[in-house]
C-alpha positions as YAML, in Angstrom:
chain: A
units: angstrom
residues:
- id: 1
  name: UNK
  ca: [0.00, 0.00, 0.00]
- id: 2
  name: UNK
  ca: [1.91, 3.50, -1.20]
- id: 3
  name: UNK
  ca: [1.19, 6.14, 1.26]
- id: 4
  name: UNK
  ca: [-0.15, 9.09, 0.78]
- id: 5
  name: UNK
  ca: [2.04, 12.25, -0.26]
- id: 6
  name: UNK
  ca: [0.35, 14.43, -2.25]
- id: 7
  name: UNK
  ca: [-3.09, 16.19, -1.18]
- id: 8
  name: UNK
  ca: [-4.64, 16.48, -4.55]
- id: 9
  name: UNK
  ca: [-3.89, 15.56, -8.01]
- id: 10
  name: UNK
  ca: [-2.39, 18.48, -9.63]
- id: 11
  name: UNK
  ca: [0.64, 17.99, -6.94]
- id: 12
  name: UNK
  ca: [0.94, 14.62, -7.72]
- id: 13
  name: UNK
  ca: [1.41, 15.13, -11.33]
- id: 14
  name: UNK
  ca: [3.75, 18.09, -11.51]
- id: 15
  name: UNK
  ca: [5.82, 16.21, -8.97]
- id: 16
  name: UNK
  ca: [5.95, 13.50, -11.41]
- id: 17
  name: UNK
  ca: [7.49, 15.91, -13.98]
- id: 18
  name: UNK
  ca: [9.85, 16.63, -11.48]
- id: 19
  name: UNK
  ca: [10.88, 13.29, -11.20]
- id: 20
  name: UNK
  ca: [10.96, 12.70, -14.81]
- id: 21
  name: UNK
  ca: [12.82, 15.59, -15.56]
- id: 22
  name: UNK
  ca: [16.85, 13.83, -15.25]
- id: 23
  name: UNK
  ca: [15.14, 10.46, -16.88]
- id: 24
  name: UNK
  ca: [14.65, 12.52, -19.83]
- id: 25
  name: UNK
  ca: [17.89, 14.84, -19.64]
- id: 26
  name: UNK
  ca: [19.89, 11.21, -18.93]
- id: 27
  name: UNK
  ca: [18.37, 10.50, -22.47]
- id: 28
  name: UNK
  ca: [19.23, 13.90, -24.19]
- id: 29
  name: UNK
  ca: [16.41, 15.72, -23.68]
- id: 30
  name: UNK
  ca: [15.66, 18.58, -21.30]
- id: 31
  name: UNK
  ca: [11.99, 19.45, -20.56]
- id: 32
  name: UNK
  ca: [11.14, 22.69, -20.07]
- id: 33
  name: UNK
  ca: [11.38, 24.96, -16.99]
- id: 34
  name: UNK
  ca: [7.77, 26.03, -17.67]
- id: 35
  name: UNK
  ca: [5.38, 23.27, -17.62]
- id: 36
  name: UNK
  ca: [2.20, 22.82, -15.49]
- id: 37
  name: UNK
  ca: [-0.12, 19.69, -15.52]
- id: 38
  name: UNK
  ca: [-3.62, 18.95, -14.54]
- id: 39
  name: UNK
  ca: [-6.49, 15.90, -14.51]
- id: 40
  name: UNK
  ca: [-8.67, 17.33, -17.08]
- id: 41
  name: UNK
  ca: [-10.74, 15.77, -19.85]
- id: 42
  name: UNK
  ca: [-8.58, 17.05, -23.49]
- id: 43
  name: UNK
  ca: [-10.33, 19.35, -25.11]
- id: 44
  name: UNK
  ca: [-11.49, 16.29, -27.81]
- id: 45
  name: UNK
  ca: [-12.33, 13.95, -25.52]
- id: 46
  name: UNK
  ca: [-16.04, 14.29, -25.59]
- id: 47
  name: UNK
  ca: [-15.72, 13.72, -29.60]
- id: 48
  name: UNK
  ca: [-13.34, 10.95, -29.39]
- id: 49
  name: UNK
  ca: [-15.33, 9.03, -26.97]
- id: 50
  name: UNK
  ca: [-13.27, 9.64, -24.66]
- id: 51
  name: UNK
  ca: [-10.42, 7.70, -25.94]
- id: 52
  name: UNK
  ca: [-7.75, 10.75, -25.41]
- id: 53
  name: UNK
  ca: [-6.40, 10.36, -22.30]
- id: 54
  name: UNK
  ca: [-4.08, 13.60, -22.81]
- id: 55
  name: UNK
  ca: [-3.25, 16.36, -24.25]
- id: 56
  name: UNK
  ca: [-0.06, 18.58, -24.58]
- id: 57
  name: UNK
  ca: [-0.90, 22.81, -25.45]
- id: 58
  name: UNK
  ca: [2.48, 24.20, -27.06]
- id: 59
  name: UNK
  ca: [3.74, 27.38, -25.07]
- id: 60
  name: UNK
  ca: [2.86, 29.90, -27.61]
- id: 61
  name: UNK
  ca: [-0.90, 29.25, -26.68]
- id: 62
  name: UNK
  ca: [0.03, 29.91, -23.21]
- id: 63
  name: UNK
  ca: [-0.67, 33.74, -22.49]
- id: 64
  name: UNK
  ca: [2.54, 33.26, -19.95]
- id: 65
  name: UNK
  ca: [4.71, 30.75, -22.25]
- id: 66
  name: UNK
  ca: [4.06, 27.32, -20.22]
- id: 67
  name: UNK
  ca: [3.07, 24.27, -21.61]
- id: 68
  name: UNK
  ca: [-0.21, 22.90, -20.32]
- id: 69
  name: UNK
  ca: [-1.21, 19.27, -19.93]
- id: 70
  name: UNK
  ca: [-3.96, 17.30, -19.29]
- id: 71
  name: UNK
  ca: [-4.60, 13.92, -18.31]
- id: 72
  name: UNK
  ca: [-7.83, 12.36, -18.80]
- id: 73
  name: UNK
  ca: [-9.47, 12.25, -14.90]
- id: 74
  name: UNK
  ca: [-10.81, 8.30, -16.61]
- id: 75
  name: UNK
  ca: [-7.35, 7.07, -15.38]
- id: 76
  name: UNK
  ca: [-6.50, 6.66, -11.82]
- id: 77
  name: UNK
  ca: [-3.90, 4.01, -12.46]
- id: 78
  name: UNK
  ca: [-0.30, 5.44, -11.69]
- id: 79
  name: UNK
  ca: [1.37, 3.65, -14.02]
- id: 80
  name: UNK
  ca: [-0.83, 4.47, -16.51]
- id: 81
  name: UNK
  ca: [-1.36, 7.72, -15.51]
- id: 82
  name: UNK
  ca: [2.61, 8.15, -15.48]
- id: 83
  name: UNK
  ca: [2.52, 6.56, -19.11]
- id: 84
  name: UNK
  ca: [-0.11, 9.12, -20.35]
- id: 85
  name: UNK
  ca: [1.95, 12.08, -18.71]
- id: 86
  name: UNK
  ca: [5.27, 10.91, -20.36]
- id: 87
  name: UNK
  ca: [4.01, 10.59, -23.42]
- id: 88
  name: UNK
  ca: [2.59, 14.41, -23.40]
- id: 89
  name: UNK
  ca: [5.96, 15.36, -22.14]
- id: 90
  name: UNK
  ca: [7.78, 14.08, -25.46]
- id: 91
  name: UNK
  ca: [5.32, 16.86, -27.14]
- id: 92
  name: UNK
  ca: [7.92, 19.45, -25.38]
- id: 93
  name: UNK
  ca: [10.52, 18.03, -26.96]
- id: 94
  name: UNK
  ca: [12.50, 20.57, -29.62]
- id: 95
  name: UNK
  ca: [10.61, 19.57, -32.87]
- id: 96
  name: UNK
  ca: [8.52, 16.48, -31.68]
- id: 97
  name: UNK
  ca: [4.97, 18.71, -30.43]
- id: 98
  name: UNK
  ca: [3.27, 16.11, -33.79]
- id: 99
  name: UNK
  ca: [2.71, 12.95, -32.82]
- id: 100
  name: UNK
  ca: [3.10, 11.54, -36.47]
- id: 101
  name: UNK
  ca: [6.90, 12.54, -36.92]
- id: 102
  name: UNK
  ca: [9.66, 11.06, -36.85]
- id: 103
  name: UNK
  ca: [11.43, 13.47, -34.08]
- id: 104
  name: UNK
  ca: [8.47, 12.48, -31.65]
- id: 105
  name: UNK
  ca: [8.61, 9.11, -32.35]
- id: 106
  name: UNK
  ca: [12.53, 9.21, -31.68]
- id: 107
  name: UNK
  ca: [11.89, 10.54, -28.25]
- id: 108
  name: UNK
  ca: [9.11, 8.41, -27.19]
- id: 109
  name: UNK
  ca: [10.97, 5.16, -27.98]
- id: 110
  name: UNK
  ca: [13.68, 6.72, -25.61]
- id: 111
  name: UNK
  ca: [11.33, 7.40, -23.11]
- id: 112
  name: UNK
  ca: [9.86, 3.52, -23.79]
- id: 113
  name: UNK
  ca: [6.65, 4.64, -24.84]
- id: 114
  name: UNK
  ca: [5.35, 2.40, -27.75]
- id: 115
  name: UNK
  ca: [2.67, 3.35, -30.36]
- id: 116
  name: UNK
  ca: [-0.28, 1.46, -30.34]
- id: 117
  name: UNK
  ca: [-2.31, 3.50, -32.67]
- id: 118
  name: UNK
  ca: [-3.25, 2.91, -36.44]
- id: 119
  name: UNK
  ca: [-0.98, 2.66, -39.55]
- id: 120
  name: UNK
  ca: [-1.00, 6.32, -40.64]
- id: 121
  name: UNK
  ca: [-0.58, 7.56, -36.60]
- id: 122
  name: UNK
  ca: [1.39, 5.09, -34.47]
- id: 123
  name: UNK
  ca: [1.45, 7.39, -31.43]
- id: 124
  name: UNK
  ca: [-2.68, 7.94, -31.72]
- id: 125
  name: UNK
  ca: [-2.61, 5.71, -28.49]
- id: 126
  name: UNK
  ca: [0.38, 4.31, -26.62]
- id: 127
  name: UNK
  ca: [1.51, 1.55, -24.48]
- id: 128
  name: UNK
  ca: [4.45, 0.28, -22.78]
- id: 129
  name: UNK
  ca: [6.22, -2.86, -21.56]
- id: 130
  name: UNK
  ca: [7.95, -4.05, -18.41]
- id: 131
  name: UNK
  ca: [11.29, -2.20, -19.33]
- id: 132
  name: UNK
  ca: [8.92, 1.15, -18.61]
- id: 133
  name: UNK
  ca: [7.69, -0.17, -15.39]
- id: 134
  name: UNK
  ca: [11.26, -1.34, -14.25]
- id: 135
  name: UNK
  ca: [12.61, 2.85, -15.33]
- id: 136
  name: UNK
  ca: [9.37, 4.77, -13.73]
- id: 137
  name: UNK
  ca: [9.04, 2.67, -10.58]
- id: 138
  name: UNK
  ca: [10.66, 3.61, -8.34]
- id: 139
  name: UNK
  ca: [9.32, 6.79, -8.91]
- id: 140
  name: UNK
  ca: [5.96, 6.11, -8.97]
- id: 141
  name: UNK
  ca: [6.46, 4.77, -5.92]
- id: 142
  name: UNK
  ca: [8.51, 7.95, -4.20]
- id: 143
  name: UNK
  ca: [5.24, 10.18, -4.94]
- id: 144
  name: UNK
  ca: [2.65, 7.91, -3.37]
- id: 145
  name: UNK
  ca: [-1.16, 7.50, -3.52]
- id: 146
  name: UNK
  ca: [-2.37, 8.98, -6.82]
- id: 147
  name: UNK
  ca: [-5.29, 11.19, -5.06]
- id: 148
  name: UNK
  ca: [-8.25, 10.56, -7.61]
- id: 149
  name: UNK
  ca: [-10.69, 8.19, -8.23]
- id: 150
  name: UNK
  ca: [-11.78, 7.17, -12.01]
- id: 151
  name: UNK
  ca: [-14.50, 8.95, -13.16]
- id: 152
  name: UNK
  ca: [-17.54, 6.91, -15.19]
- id: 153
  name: UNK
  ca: [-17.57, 8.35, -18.83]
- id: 154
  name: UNK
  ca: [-20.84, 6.04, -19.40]
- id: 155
  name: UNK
  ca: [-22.60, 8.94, -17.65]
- id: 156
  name: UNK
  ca: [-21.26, 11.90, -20.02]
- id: 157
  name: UNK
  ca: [-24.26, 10.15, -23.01]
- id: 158
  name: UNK
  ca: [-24.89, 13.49, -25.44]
- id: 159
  name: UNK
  ca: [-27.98, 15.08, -24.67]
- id: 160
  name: UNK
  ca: [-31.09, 14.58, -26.76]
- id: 161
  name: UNK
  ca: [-31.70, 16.76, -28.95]
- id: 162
  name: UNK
  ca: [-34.74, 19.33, -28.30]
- id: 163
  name: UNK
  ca: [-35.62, 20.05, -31.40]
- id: 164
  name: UNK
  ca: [-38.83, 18.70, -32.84]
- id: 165
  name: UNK
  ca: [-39.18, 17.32, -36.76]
- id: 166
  name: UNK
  ca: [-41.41, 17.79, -38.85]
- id: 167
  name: UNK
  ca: [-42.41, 17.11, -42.23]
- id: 168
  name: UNK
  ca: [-44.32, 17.83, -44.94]
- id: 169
  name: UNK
  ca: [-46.79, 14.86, -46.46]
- id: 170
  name: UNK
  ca: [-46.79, 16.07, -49.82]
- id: 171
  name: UNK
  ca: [-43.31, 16.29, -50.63]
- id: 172
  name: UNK
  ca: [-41.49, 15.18, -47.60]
- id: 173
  name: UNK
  ca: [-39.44, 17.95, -47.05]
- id: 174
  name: UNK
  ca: [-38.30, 17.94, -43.46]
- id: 175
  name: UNK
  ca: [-37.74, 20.70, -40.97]
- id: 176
  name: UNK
  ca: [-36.56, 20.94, -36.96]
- id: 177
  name: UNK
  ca: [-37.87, 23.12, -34.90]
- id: 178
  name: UNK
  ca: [-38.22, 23.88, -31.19]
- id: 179
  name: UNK
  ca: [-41.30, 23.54, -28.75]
- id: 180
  name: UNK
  ca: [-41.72, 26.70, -28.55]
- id: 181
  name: UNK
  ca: [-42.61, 27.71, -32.47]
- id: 182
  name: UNK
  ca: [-44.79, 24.30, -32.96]
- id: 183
  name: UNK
  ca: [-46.96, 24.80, -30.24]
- id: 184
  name: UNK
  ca: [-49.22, 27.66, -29.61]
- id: 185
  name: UNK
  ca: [-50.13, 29.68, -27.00]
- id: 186
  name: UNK
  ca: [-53.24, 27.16, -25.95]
- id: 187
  name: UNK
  ca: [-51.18, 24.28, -26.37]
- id: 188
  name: UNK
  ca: [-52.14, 23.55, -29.82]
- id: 189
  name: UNK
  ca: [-49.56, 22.03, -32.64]
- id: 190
  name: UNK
  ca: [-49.34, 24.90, -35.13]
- id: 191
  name: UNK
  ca: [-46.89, 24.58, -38.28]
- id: 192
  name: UNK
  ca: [-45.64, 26.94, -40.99]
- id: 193
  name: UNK
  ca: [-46.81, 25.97, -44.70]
- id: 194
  name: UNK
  ca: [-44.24, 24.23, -47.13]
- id: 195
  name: UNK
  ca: [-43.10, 25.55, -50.03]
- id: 196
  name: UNK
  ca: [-45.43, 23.21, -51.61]
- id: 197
  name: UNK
  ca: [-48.53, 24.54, -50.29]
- id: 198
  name: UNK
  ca: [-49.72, 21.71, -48.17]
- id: 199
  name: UNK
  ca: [-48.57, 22.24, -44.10]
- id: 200
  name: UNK
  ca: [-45.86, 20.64, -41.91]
- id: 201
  name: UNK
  ca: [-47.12, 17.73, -39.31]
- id: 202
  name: UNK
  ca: [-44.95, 16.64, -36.83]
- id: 203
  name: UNK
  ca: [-43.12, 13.45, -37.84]
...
């Protein structure tokens, strides 16, 4: 049982960088001074079905020059939390911020990440093996209880739509439209005219 170090998860994962900062300079790379790191859903997660699990911002977004990181609050497993983070810290690398060149691929292999992703973008998704878990334990380890618990994506469904269709019986045109222009003020269904001449019923 790892004790607990760090009071909340931000802590936890900027330590990490800490940690990981000589691992990467011991392979040639130095991360940057100005880095920060939160659990946060990437800004395409909702889209991707929540399949990211991070996401690196370059520094020139950054109105004061850091890069900004998120890891996907889905994971709550340190090792693969640690495996999400050091992939998004290859992003900093000098020339490797795209995922499908070489330069990033070059530095993840360093940092034993693995692609696991399709033909045309290895590094989509990654994995690693037991030579990454034999390098990062130890500090996994030194930073303790990872202070979050997995959040359920199965309750994040997309919300139903509130428009209502309708459609016209003579030519079948279709049109959406909300509540509040099919229904009158009594209540009643009432529907523009189609182009057609005949009038819209609701589908």
């Amino acid at each position: 049982m790892l004790p607990s170090i760090h009071a909340n998860r931000e802590d936890w994962l900027n330590a990490c960088v800490d940690e990981a900062r000589p691992f990467f300079s011991s392979r040639g790379y130095t991360l940057p001074a100005e880095i920060r790191v939160a659990c946060a859903y990437p800004s395409n997660a909702k889209r991707s079905g929540f399949k990211v699990l991070g996401e690196c911002i370059p520094n020139t977004n950054s109105a004061d020059g850091h890069w900004e990181i998120y890891i996907s609050p889905i994971l709550d497993e340190p090792s693969k939390v640690t495996e999400t983070l050091i992939s998004q810290l290859c992003r900093t690398a000098k020339g490797a911020y795209a995922v499908t060149n070489q330069a990033y691929a070059k530095v993840a292999e360093a940092m034993l990440i693995y692609p696991d992703g399709t033909l045309s973008n290895p590094y989509k998704t990654v994995v690693h093996g037991s030579a990454f878990d034999m390098a990062y334990q130890d500090i996994i380890d030194s930073l303790g209880v990872y202070p979050h618990a997995k959040v359920d994506v199965s309750i994040h469904k997309s919300q139903g739509t509130r428009m209502l269709l309708a459609r016209c019986p003579t030519c079948q045109c279709s049109i959406r439209m909300t509540s509040k222009w099919v229904y009158n003020a009594h209540g009643d269904v009432e529907l523009p005219t189609c182009r057609c001449g005949d009038t819209f019923a609701l589908a």
